[in-house]
C-alpha positions as a printed Julia matrix, in Angstrom:
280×3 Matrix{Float64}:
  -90.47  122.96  -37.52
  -88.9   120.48  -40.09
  -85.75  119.61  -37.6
  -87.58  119.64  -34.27
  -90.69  118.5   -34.65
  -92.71  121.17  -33.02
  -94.83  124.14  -34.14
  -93.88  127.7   -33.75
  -95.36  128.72  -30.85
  -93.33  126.26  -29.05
  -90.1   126.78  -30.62
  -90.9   130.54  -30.16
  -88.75  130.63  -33.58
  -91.52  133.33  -35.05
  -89.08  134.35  -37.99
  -85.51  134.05  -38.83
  -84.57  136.16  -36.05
  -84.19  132.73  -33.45
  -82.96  129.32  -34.34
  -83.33  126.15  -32.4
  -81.75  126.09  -28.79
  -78.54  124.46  -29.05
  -78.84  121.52  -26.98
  -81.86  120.49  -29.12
  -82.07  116.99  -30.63
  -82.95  117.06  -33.85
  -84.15  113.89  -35.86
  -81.07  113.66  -37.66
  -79.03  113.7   -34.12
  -81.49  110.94  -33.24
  -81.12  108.78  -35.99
  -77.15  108.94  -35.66
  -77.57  107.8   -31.86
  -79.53  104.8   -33.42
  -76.9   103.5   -35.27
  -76.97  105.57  -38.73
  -74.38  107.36  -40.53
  -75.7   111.16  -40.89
  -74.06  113.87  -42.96
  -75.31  117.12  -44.12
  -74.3   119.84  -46.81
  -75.7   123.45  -47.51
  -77.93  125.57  -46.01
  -78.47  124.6   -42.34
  -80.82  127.83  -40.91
  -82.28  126.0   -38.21
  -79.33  126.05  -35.91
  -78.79  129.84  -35.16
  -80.8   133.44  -35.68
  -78.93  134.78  -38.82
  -81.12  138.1   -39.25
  -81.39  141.47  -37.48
  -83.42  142.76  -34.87
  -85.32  144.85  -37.06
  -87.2   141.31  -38.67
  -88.25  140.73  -35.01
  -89.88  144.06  -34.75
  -91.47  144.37  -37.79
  -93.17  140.65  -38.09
  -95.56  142.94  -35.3
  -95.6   146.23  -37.09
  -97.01  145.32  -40.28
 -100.02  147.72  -40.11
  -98.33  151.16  -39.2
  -98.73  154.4   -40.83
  -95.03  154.66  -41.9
  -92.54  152.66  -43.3
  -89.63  150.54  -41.16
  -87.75  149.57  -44.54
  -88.09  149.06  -48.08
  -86.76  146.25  -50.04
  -85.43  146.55  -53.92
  -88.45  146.97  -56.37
  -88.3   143.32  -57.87
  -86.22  142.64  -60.68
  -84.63  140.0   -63.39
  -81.32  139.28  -64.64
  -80.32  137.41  -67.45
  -76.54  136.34  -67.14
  -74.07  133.56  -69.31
  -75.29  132.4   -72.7
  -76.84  128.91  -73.26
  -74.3   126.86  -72.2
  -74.26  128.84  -68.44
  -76.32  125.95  -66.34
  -74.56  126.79  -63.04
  -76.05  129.96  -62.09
  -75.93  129.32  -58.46
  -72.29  128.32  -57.76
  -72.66  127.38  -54.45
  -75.65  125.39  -54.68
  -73.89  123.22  -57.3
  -70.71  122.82  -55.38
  -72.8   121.5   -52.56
  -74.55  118.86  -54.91
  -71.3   117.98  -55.89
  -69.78  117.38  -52.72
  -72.74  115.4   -51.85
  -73.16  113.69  -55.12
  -69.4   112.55  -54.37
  -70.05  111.56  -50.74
  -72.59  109.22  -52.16
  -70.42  107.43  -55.0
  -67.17  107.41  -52.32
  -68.4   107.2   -48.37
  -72.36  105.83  -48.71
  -71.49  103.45  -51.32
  -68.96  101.45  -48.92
  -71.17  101.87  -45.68
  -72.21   99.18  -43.69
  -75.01  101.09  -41.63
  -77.49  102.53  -43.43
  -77.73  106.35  -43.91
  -79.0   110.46  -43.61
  -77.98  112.85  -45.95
  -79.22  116.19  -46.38
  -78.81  118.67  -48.83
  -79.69  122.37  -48.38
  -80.44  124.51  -51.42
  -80.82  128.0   -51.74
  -82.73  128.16  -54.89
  -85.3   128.8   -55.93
  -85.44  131.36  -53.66
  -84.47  135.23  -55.12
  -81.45  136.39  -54.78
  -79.77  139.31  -52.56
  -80.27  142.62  -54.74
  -77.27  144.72  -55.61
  -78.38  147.37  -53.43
  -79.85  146.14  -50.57
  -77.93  145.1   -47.76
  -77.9   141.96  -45.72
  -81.13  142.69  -43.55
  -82.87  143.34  -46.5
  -85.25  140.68  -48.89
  -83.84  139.48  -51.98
  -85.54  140.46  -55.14
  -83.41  139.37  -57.72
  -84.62  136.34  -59.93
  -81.38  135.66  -61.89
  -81.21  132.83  -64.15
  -79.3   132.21  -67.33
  -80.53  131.74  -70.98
  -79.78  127.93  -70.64
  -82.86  127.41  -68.1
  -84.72  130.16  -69.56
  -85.02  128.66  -72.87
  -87.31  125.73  -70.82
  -89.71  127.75  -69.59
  -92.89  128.26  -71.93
  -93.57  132.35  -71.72
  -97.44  131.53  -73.11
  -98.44  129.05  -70.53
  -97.59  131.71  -67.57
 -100.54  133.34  -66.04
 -100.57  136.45  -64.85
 -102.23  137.01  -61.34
 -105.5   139.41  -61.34
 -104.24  142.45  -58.53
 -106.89  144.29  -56.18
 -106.83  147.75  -56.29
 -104.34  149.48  -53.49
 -107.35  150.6   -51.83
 -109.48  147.3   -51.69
 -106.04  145.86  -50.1
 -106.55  144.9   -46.44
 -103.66  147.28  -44.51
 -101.59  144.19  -43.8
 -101.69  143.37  -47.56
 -100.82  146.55  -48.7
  -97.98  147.27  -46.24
  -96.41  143.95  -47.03
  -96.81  144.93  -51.16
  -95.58  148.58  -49.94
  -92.3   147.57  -48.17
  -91.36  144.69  -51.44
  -91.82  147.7   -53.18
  -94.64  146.66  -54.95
  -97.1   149.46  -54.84
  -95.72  151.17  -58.16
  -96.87  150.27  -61.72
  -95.87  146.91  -62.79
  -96.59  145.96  -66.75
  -97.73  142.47  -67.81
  -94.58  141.83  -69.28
  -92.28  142.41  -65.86
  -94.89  140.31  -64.18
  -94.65  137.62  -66.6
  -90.52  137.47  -66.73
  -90.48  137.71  -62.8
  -92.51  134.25  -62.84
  -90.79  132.99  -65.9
  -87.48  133.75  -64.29
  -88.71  132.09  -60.97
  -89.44  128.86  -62.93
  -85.99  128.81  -64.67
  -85.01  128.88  -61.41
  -87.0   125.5   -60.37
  -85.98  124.01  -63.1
  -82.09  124.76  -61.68
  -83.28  123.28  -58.58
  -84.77  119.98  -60.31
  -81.81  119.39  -62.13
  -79.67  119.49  -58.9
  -82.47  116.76  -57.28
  -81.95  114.76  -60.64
  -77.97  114.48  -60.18
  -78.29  113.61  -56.18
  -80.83  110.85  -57.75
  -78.67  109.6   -60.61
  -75.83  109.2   -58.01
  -77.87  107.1   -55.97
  -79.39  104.96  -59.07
  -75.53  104.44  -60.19
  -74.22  103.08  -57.46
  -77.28  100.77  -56.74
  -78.71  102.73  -53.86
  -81.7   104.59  -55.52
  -83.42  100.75  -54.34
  -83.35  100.99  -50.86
  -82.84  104.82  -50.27
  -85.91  106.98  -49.4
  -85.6   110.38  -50.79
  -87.51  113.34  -49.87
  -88.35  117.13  -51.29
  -89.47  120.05  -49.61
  -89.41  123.34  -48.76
  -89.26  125.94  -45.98
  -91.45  128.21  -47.89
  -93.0   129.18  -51.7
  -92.78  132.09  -53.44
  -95.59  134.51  -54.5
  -94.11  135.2   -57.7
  -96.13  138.48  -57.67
  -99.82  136.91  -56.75
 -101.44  139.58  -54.86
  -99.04  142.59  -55.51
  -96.12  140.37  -53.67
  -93.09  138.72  -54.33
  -90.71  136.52  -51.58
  -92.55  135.12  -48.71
  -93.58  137.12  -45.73
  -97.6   136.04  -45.94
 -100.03  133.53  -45.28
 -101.24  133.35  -48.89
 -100.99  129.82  -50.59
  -98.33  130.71  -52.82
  -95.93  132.02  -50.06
  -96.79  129.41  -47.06
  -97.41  126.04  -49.79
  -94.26  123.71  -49.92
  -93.37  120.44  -51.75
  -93.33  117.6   -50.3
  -92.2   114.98  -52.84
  -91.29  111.49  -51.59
  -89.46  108.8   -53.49
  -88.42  105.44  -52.37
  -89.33  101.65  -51.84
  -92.97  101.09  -50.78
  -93.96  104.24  -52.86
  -96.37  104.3   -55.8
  -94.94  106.19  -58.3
  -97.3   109.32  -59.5
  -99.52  108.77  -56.3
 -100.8   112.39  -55.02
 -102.13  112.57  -51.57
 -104.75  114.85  -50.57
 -104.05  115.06  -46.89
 -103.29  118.01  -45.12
  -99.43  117.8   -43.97
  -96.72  120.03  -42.63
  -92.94  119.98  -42.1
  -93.86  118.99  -38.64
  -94.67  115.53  -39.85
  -91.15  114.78  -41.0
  -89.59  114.15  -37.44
  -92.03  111.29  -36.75
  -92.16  109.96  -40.5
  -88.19  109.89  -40.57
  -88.4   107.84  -37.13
């Protein structure tokens, strides 16, 4: 949606099974034919299908009376000490390459420019013991980011009852192996784990922003935030994404630049559809 411009049902890209077609033109390809210098780093999951068959299956099987798969119960792990802050190696290594493509290659540019940066946190990470068609239900973060989280302020969502749950509820909670018995504290250091994890994620926006402010660019460079999709955090007896709920289908979209009043919050409806046109 974000790279072409168009809703699902015209992409026909229903899940993660099908990417764009090939010879699309995305608004990054358009902006390069239009005379600006694009580069891109990261995560890049609009360009092909990376997931099995079985995710094209199920997104239409959701209320059956057996179970396709299961994915790891969800789970948190602690790793480093306090002075760990790069959890997610490759995340930071693409920051850096792009933090360094700012202060080498945009800095001496005579055209102006696109870069994008693909992250894969905050999203969970792959569980020891599922394989690679499976969800990721790891939320791994270090002591470092931990230590900025504030355990009292966490809520902890109020669950239904397994059999108030509509059947497409409760077979989504049933294969993120959520159906078992959960105690307040696991709930409460999945989400506090999940924020660590944000605040990973903030801190790699906050060096890509620095870069720009130190070589003089942050003035005239627009720089937007968002997502491809939330995270449920375990609202409604689910974790990951997989639902239509607010916390799993609400994204940031955060935009800094010239022309924009700082700590302005706009009501109006948007979607990553709007970014082709608002780029152009």
């Amino acid at each position: 949606a974000m790279w072409s411009g168009l809703f699902t049902h015209l992409t026909e890209s229903w899940n993660n099974f099908k990417g764009l077609d090939p010879d699309y033109v995305t608004w990054m390809d358009l902006m390069e034919k239009h005379g600006y210098h694009t580069q891109k780093y990261g995560k890049l999951d609009y360009t092909s299908g990376h997931h099995s068959v079985s995710n094209r299956v199920e997104a239409w099987t959701r209320d059956v009376d057996f179970l396709l798969r299961q994915e790891g119960r969800p789970m948190v792990n602690l790793t480093g000490d306090r002075k760990h802050v790069r959890v997610m190696e490759a995340d930071w290594w693409n920051t850096d390459k792009a933090v360094n493509w700012i202060k080498e290659e945009a800095i001496n540019l005579t055209q102006p420019f696109v870069l994008y940066l693909g992250l894969n946190l905050p999203h969970p990470y792959p569980s020891p013991y599922a394989g690679e068609n499976f969800g990721s239900s790891t939320f791994l973060t270090s002591p470092y980011w931990l230590e900025k989280v504030t355990y009292e302020a966490i809520k902890i969502p109020k669950w239904s009852s397994l059999s108030e749950m509509h059947p497409v509820d409760y077979y989504s909670s049933y294969t993120k192996n959520c159906t078992g018995e959960f105690t307040k504290q696991e709930v409460r250091n999945i989400r506090a784990f999940y924020y660590a994890m944000c605040a990973e994620t903030d801190a790699m926006l906050g060096e890509i922003i620095s870069a720009l402010r130190h070589t003089g660019l942050l003035k005239k460079t627009i720089v937007i935030f968002t997502a491809d999709h939330g995270e449920l955090a375990m609202e409604h007896r689910q974790f990951y994404k997989m639902s239509m709920y607010e916390g799993s289908s609400h994204v940031p979209l955060l935009v800094l630049g010239p022309g924009v009043k700082e700590q302005q919050q706009i009501p109006n409806m948007v979607s990553l559809v709007d970014i082709y046109p608002t780029m152009l």
